[in-house]
Amino acid sequence: MKHVFPPGEVLVASPHEPAFPGIPASQPTAVSEDRRREIGLRCRRSVTQWIGIYQEAVYGGAQIRYDWQGDVVHIHDDPWGFSQEPQPRVIRPDDDGRYEIRDVWFALASPLSAQLQHRHGAALAVLAGNAPPRATPEMLTYLTDWPRTGRNTRDNLEKLLARVH
C-alpha cells in the first residue's frame, strides 16, 4: 500500500525507533553523522498521538507520559528532575494544527524510506492519515519491529490504545 504524506512532511526517526512523518523545525541530522542534537518535529495530532503511545509503551508511563487535555498535550518526561524545562512540557497546536515534538530526529535517506515502504507500507499509510490511533495488526507490527522494543511492548501498546477509545 503506497502512502502519500501531506506536503512538506518527511520521515524522521530517533535512533533504533520507528520513523514518523512531520515537518522538521530545522534541518534534521543525517543518519551518518555522530552529532545528536534535539530538533523539533511539527506533527499532525494523529502522529503526535502515535509518538506518545509508542514512547509510553517502550519507556513506561513512569518515565514518559503524554496527557491530552482537549487540544493540548502535556508531556511528562523528566521523572528525575534533570531538565531545565518546566514539567510537564505543555504543547499547543500551532496555526496549522501541528504539535512540535522535540527529540533527536534523524532524516531517513531515500533507500531507507523505500525499504520501510516495502516492509511497512500499510502502517505508513495509517500514519499518512488523520484517524485517531487504534490497535491494528499493521501498526502493532510496525511499532514492535525495532531494537528498543521489549517483549512487553506489544501488550503495553494494546493497553494504551484501549485507553484512547
PDB file of C-alpha atoms in Angstrom:
ATOM      1  CA  MET A   1       0.000   0.000   0.000  1.00  0.00           C
ATOM      2  CA  LYS A   2       1.526   3.322  -1.080  1.00  0.00           C
ATOM      3  CA  HIS A   3       1.421   6.225   1.359  1.00  0.00           C
ATOM      4  CA  VAL A   4       1.311   9.909   0.494  1.00  0.00           C
ATOM      5  CA  PHE A   5       2.205  12.275   3.286  1.00  0.00           C
ATOM      6  CA  PRO A   6       0.861  15.826   3.343  1.00  0.00           C
ATOM      7  CA  PRO A   7       3.057  18.448   1.617  1.00  0.00           C
ATOM      8  CA  GLY A   8       6.299  19.247   3.457  1.00  0.00           C
ATOM      9  CA  GLU A   9       6.291  16.118   5.606  1.00  0.00           C
ATOM     10  CA  VAL A  10       9.276  13.786   5.643  1.00  0.00           C
ATOM     11  CA  LEU A  11      10.076  10.619   7.546  1.00  0.00           C
ATOM     12  CA  VAL A  12      12.403  11.020  10.509  1.00  0.00           C
ATOM     13  CA  ALA A  13      13.317   8.654  13.322  1.00  0.00           C
ATOM     14  CA  SER A  14      15.093   8.614  16.633  1.00  0.00           C
ATOM     15  CA  PRO A  15      17.915   6.061  16.823  1.00  0.00           C
ATOM     16  CA  HIS A  16      16.622   2.457  16.770  1.00  0.00           C
ATOM     17  CA  GLU A  17      12.979   3.554  16.745  1.00  0.00           C
ATOM     18  CA  PRO A  18      10.182   3.743  14.165  1.00  0.00           C
ATOM     19  CA  ALA A  19      10.018   6.605  11.692  1.00  0.00           C
ATOM     20  CA  PHE A  20       7.255   9.172  11.902  1.00  0.00           C
ATOM     21  CA  PRO A  21       6.189  11.826   9.392  1.00  0.00           C
ATOM     22  CA  GLY A  22       6.375  15.507  10.165  1.00  0.00           C
ATOM     23  CA  ILE A  23       7.877  18.828   9.217  1.00  0.00           C
ATOM     24  CA  PRO A  24      11.292  19.406  10.838  1.00  0.00           C
ATOM     25  CA  ALA A  25      11.588  22.803  12.541  1.00  0.00           C
ATOM     26  CA  SER A  26      15.253  22.822  11.479  1.00  0.00           C
ATOM     27  CA  GLN A  27      17.431  20.586   9.317  1.00  0.00           C
ATOM     28  CA  PRO A  28      17.487  17.097  10.859  1.00  0.00           C
ATOM     29  CA  THR A  29      20.824  15.429  11.378  1.00  0.00           C
ATOM     30  CA  ALA A  30      21.833  12.934   8.695  1.00  0.00           C
ATOM     31  CA  VAL A  31      21.909   9.332   9.895  1.00  0.00           C
ATOM     32  CA  SER A  32      25.640   9.077   9.170  1.00  0.00           C
ATOM     33  CA  GLU A  33      26.528  11.989  11.450  1.00  0.00           C
ATOM     34  CA  ASP A  34      27.594  11.302  15.008  1.00  0.00           C
ATOM     35  CA  ARG A  35      26.200  14.551  16.346  1.00  0.00           C
ATOM     36  CA  ARG A  36      22.991  14.098  18.235  1.00  0.00           C
ATOM     37  CA  ARG A  37      21.076  17.279  18.631  1.00  0.00           C
ATOM     38  CA  GLU A  38      17.499  17.769  19.527  1.00  0.00           C
ATOM     39  CA  ILE A  39      15.242  19.390  16.939  1.00  0.00           C
ATOM     40  CA  GLY A  40      11.524  19.998  16.730  1.00  0.00           C
ATOM     41  CA  LEU A  41       9.285  17.914  14.515  1.00  0.00           C
ATOM     42  CA  ARG A  42       5.940  19.544  13.707  1.00  0.00           C
ATOM     43  CA  CYS A  43       3.368  16.746  13.614  1.00  0.00           C
ATOM     44  CA  ARG A  44      -0.315  16.378  12.971  1.00  0.00           C
ATOM     45  CA  ARG A  45      -2.348  15.386  16.039  1.00  0.00           C
ATOM     46  CA  SER A  46      -2.684  11.736  14.976  1.00  0.00           C
ATOM     47  CA  VAL A  47       1.095  11.384  14.515  1.00  0.00           C
ATOM     48  CA  THR A  48       1.743  13.110  17.856  1.00  0.00           C
ATOM     49  CA  GLN A  49      -0.614  10.611  19.484  1.00  0.00           C
ATOM     50  CA  TRP A  50       1.216   7.673  17.843  1.00  0.00           C
ATOM     51  CA  ILE A  51       4.582   9.037  19.037  1.00  0.00           C
ATOM     52  CA  GLY A  52       3.247   9.328  22.585  1.00  0.00           C
ATOM     53  CA  ILE A  53       1.728   5.859  22.577  1.00  0.00           C
ATOM     54  CA  TYR A  54       4.939   4.339  21.238  1.00  0.00           C
ATOM     55  CA  GLN A  55       7.150   6.132  23.775  1.00  0.00           C
ATOM     56  CA  GLU A  56       4.927   5.230  26.711  1.00  0.00           C
ATOM     57  CA  ALA A  57       4.781   1.591  25.590  1.00  0.00           C
ATOM     58  CA  VAL A  58       8.573   1.327  25.302  1.00  0.00           C
ATOM     59  CA  TYR A  59       9.768   3.519  28.175  1.00  0.00           C
ATOM     60  CA  GLY A  60       6.858   3.177  30.583  1.00  0.00           C
ATOM     61  CA  GLY A  61       4.399   5.720  31.931  1.00  0.00           C
ATOM     62  CA  ALA A  62       6.639   6.460  34.911  1.00  0.00           C
ATOM     63  CA  GLN A  63       9.369   7.719  32.558  1.00  0.00           C
ATOM     64  CA  ILE A  64       7.284   9.444  29.878  1.00  0.00           C
ATOM     65  CA  ARG A  65       3.585  10.152  29.648  1.00  0.00           C
ATOM     66  CA  TYR A  66       1.511  12.081  27.127  1.00  0.00           C
ATOM     67  CA  ASP A  67      -1.581  13.520  28.812  1.00  0.00           C
ATOM     68  CA  TRP A  68      -4.129  15.016  26.399  1.00  0.00           C
ATOM     69  CA  GLN A  69      -6.387  17.770  27.711  1.00  0.00           C
ATOM     70  CA  GLY A  70      -8.559  18.805  24.806  1.00  0.00           C
ATOM     71  CA  ASP A  71      -6.245  20.045  22.036  1.00  0.00           C
ATOM     72  CA  VAL A  72      -3.291  20.475  24.403  1.00  0.00           C
ATOM     73  CA  VAL A  73      -0.809  17.738  25.233  1.00  0.00           C
ATOM     74  CA  HIS A  74       1.132  17.719  28.497  1.00  0.00           C
ATOM     75  CA  ILE A  75       4.330  15.694  28.200  1.00  0.00           C
ATOM     76  CA  HIS A  76       5.734  14.410  31.486  1.00  0.00           C
ATOM     77  CA  ASP A  77       9.247  13.216  30.636  1.00  0.00           C
ATOM     78  CA  ASP A  78      11.594  14.140  33.443  1.00  0.00           C
ATOM     79  CA  PRO A  79      10.894  11.954  36.491  1.00  0.00           C
ATOM     80  CA  TRP A  80      14.450  12.528  37.747  1.00  0.00           C
ATOM     81  CA  GLY A  81      14.274  16.327  37.726  1.00  0.00           C
ATOM     82  CA  PHE A  82      17.277  16.831  35.400  1.00  0.00           C
ATOM     83  CA  SER A  83      15.562  19.007  32.796  1.00  0.00           C
ATOM     84  CA  GLN A  84      15.852  22.753  32.925  1.00  0.00           C
ATOM     85  CA  GLU A  85      12.449  22.956  31.239  1.00  0.00           C
ATOM     86  CA  PRO A  86       9.393  23.114  33.493  1.00  0.00           C
ATOM     87  CA  GLN A  87       7.402  19.899  33.788  1.00  0.00           C
ATOM     88  CA  PRO A  88       5.151  18.913  32.254  1.00  0.00           C
ATOM     89  CA  ARG A  89       6.006  20.335  28.851  1.00  0.00           C
ATOM     90  CA  VAL A  90       2.809  21.875  27.506  1.00  0.00           C
ATOM     91  CA  ILE A  91       2.466  21.640  23.732  1.00  0.00           C
ATOM     92  CA  ARG A  92      -0.298  23.516  21.973  1.00  0.00           C
ATOM     93  CA  PRO A  93      -1.083  23.167  18.282  1.00  0.00           C
ATOM     94  CA  ASP A  94       0.315  25.875  16.026  1.00  0.00           C
ATOM     95  CA  ASP A  95      -1.807  27.746  13.488  1.00  0.00           C
ATOM     96  CA  ASP A  96      -1.615  24.714  11.162  1.00  0.00           C
ATOM     97  CA  GLY A  97      -2.803  22.337  13.922  1.00  0.00           C
ATOM     98  CA  ARG A  98       0.639  20.764  14.365  1.00  0.00           C
ATOM     99  CA  TYR A  99       2.422  19.920  17.596  1.00  0.00           C
ATOM    100  CA  GLU A 100       6.188  20.392  17.883  1.00  0.00           C
ATOM    101  CA  ILE A 101       7.808  17.343  19.440  1.00  0.00           C
ATOM    102  CA  ARG A 102      11.453  17.896  20.351  1.00  0.00           C
ATOM    103  CA  ASP A 103      13.770  14.899  20.188  1.00  0.00           C
ATOM    104  CA  VAL A 104      16.862  13.624  18.410  1.00  0.00           C
ATOM    105  CA  TRP A 105      15.400  13.124  14.927  1.00  0.00           C
ATOM    106  CA  PHE A 106      17.411  11.747  12.029  1.00  0.00           C
ATOM    107  CA  ALA A 107      16.348  12.188   8.417  1.00  0.00           C
ATOM    108  CA  LEU A 108      15.687   8.942   6.554  1.00  0.00           C
ATOM    109  CA  ALA A 109      17.576   8.633   3.291  1.00  0.00           C
ATOM    110  CA  SER A 110      15.586   7.641   0.199  1.00  0.00           C
ATOM    111  CA  PRO A 111      16.811   3.995   0.135  1.00  0.00           C
ATOM    112  CA  LEU A 112      15.826   3.529   3.780  1.00  0.00           C
ATOM    113  CA  SER A 113      12.434   5.169   3.176  1.00  0.00           C
ATOM    114  CA  ALA A 114      11.854   2.856   0.213  1.00  0.00           C
ATOM    115  CA  GLN A 115      12.809  -0.175   2.304  1.00  0.00           C
ATOM    116  CA  LEU A 116      10.458   0.965   5.062  1.00  0.00           C
ATOM    117  CA  GLN A 117       7.680   1.460   2.488  1.00  0.00           C
ATOM    118  CA  HIS A 118       8.218  -2.071   1.181  1.00  0.00           C
ATOM    119  CA  ARG A 119       8.238  -3.625   4.636  1.00  0.00           C
ATOM    120  CA  HIS A 120       5.595  -1.487   6.418  1.00  0.00           C
ATOM    121  CA  GLY A 121       3.594   0.248   3.680  1.00  0.00           C
ATOM    122  CA  ALA A 122       0.244  -0.324   5.383  1.00  0.00           C
ATOM    123  CA  ALA A 123       1.469   1.253   8.631  1.00  0.00           C
ATOM    124  CA  LEU A 124       2.916   4.250   6.776  1.00  0.00           C
ATOM    125  CA  ALA A 125      -0.473   4.660   5.084  1.00  0.00           C
ATOM    126  CA  VAL A 126      -2.066   4.837   8.551  1.00  0.00           C
ATOM    127  CA  LEU A 127       0.488   7.475   9.611  1.00  0.00           C
ATOM    128  CA  ALA A 128      -0.260   9.456   6.432  1.00  0.00           C
ATOM    129  CA  GLY A 129      -3.891   9.766   7.524  1.00  0.00           C
ATOM    130  CA  ASN A 130      -5.523  11.707  10.326  1.00  0.00           C
ATOM    131  CA  ALA A 131      -7.521   8.976  12.058  1.00  0.00           C
ATOM    132  CA  PRO A 132      -7.015   8.620  15.805  1.00  0.00           C
ATOM    133  CA  PRO A 133      -4.752   5.742  16.825  1.00  0.00           C
ATOM    134  CA  ARG A 134      -6.274   2.301  17.142  1.00  0.00           C
ATOM    135  CA  ALA A 135      -4.870  -1.184  17.523  1.00  0.00           C
ATOM    136  CA  THR A 136      -4.499  -2.606  14.032  1.00  0.00           C
ATOM    137  CA  PRO A 137      -2.225  -5.501  13.101  1.00  0.00           C
ATOM    138  CA  GLU A 138      -0.111  -3.333  10.768  1.00  0.00           C
ATOM    139  CA  MET A 139       0.523  -0.653  13.410  1.00  0.00           C
ATOM    140  CA  LEU A 140       1.234  -3.150  16.194  1.00  0.00           C
ATOM    141  CA  THR A 141       3.730  -4.927  13.930  1.00  0.00           C
ATOM    142  CA  TYR A 142       5.325  -1.639  12.828  1.00  0.00           C
ATOM    143  CA  LEU A 143       5.733  -0.279  16.352  1.00  0.00           C
ATOM    144  CA  THR A 144       7.255  -3.508  17.682  1.00  0.00           C
ATOM    145  CA  ASP A 145       9.708  -4.116  14.815  1.00  0.00           C
ATOM    146  CA  TRP A 146      12.534  -2.011  16.331  1.00  0.00           C
ATOM    147  CA  PRO A 147      15.547  -2.703  18.566  1.00  0.00           C
ATOM    148  CA  ARG A 148      14.223  -0.657  21.503  1.00  0.00           C
ATOM    149  CA  THR A 149      11.062  -2.681  21.851  1.00  0.00           C
ATOM    150  CA  GLY A 150      10.963  -5.345  24.515  1.00  0.00           C
ATOM    151  CA  ARG A 151       8.818  -8.407  24.993  1.00  0.00           C
ATOM    152  CA  ASN A 152       6.124  -6.384  26.827  1.00  0.00           C
ATOM    153  CA  THR A 153       5.882  -3.630  24.229  1.00  0.00           C
ATOM    154  CA  ARG A 154       3.010  -5.181  22.259  1.00  0.00           C
ATOM    155  CA  ASP A 155       0.934  -5.721  25.428  1.00  0.00           C
ATOM    156  CA  ASN A 156       1.719  -2.166  26.526  1.00  0.00           C
ATOM    157  CA  LEU A 157       0.664  -0.813  23.120  1.00  0.00           C
ATOM    158  CA  GLU A 158      -2.624  -2.694  23.221  1.00  0.00           C
ATOM    159  CA  LYS A 159      -3.398  -1.393  26.734  1.00  0.00           C
ATOM    160  CA  LEU A 160      -2.552   2.194  25.793  1.00  0.00           C
ATOM    161  CA  LEU A 161      -4.585   2.001  22.584  1.00  0.00           C
ATOM    162  CA  ALA A 162      -7.568   0.621  24.515  1.00  0.00           C
ATOM    163  CA  ARG A 163      -7.415   3.734  26.726  1.00  0.00           C
ATOM    164  CA  VAL A 164      -7.529   6.032  23.691  1.00  0.00           C
ATOM    165  CA  HIS A 165     -11.000   4.749  22.714  1.00  0.00           C
TER     166      HIS A 165
END
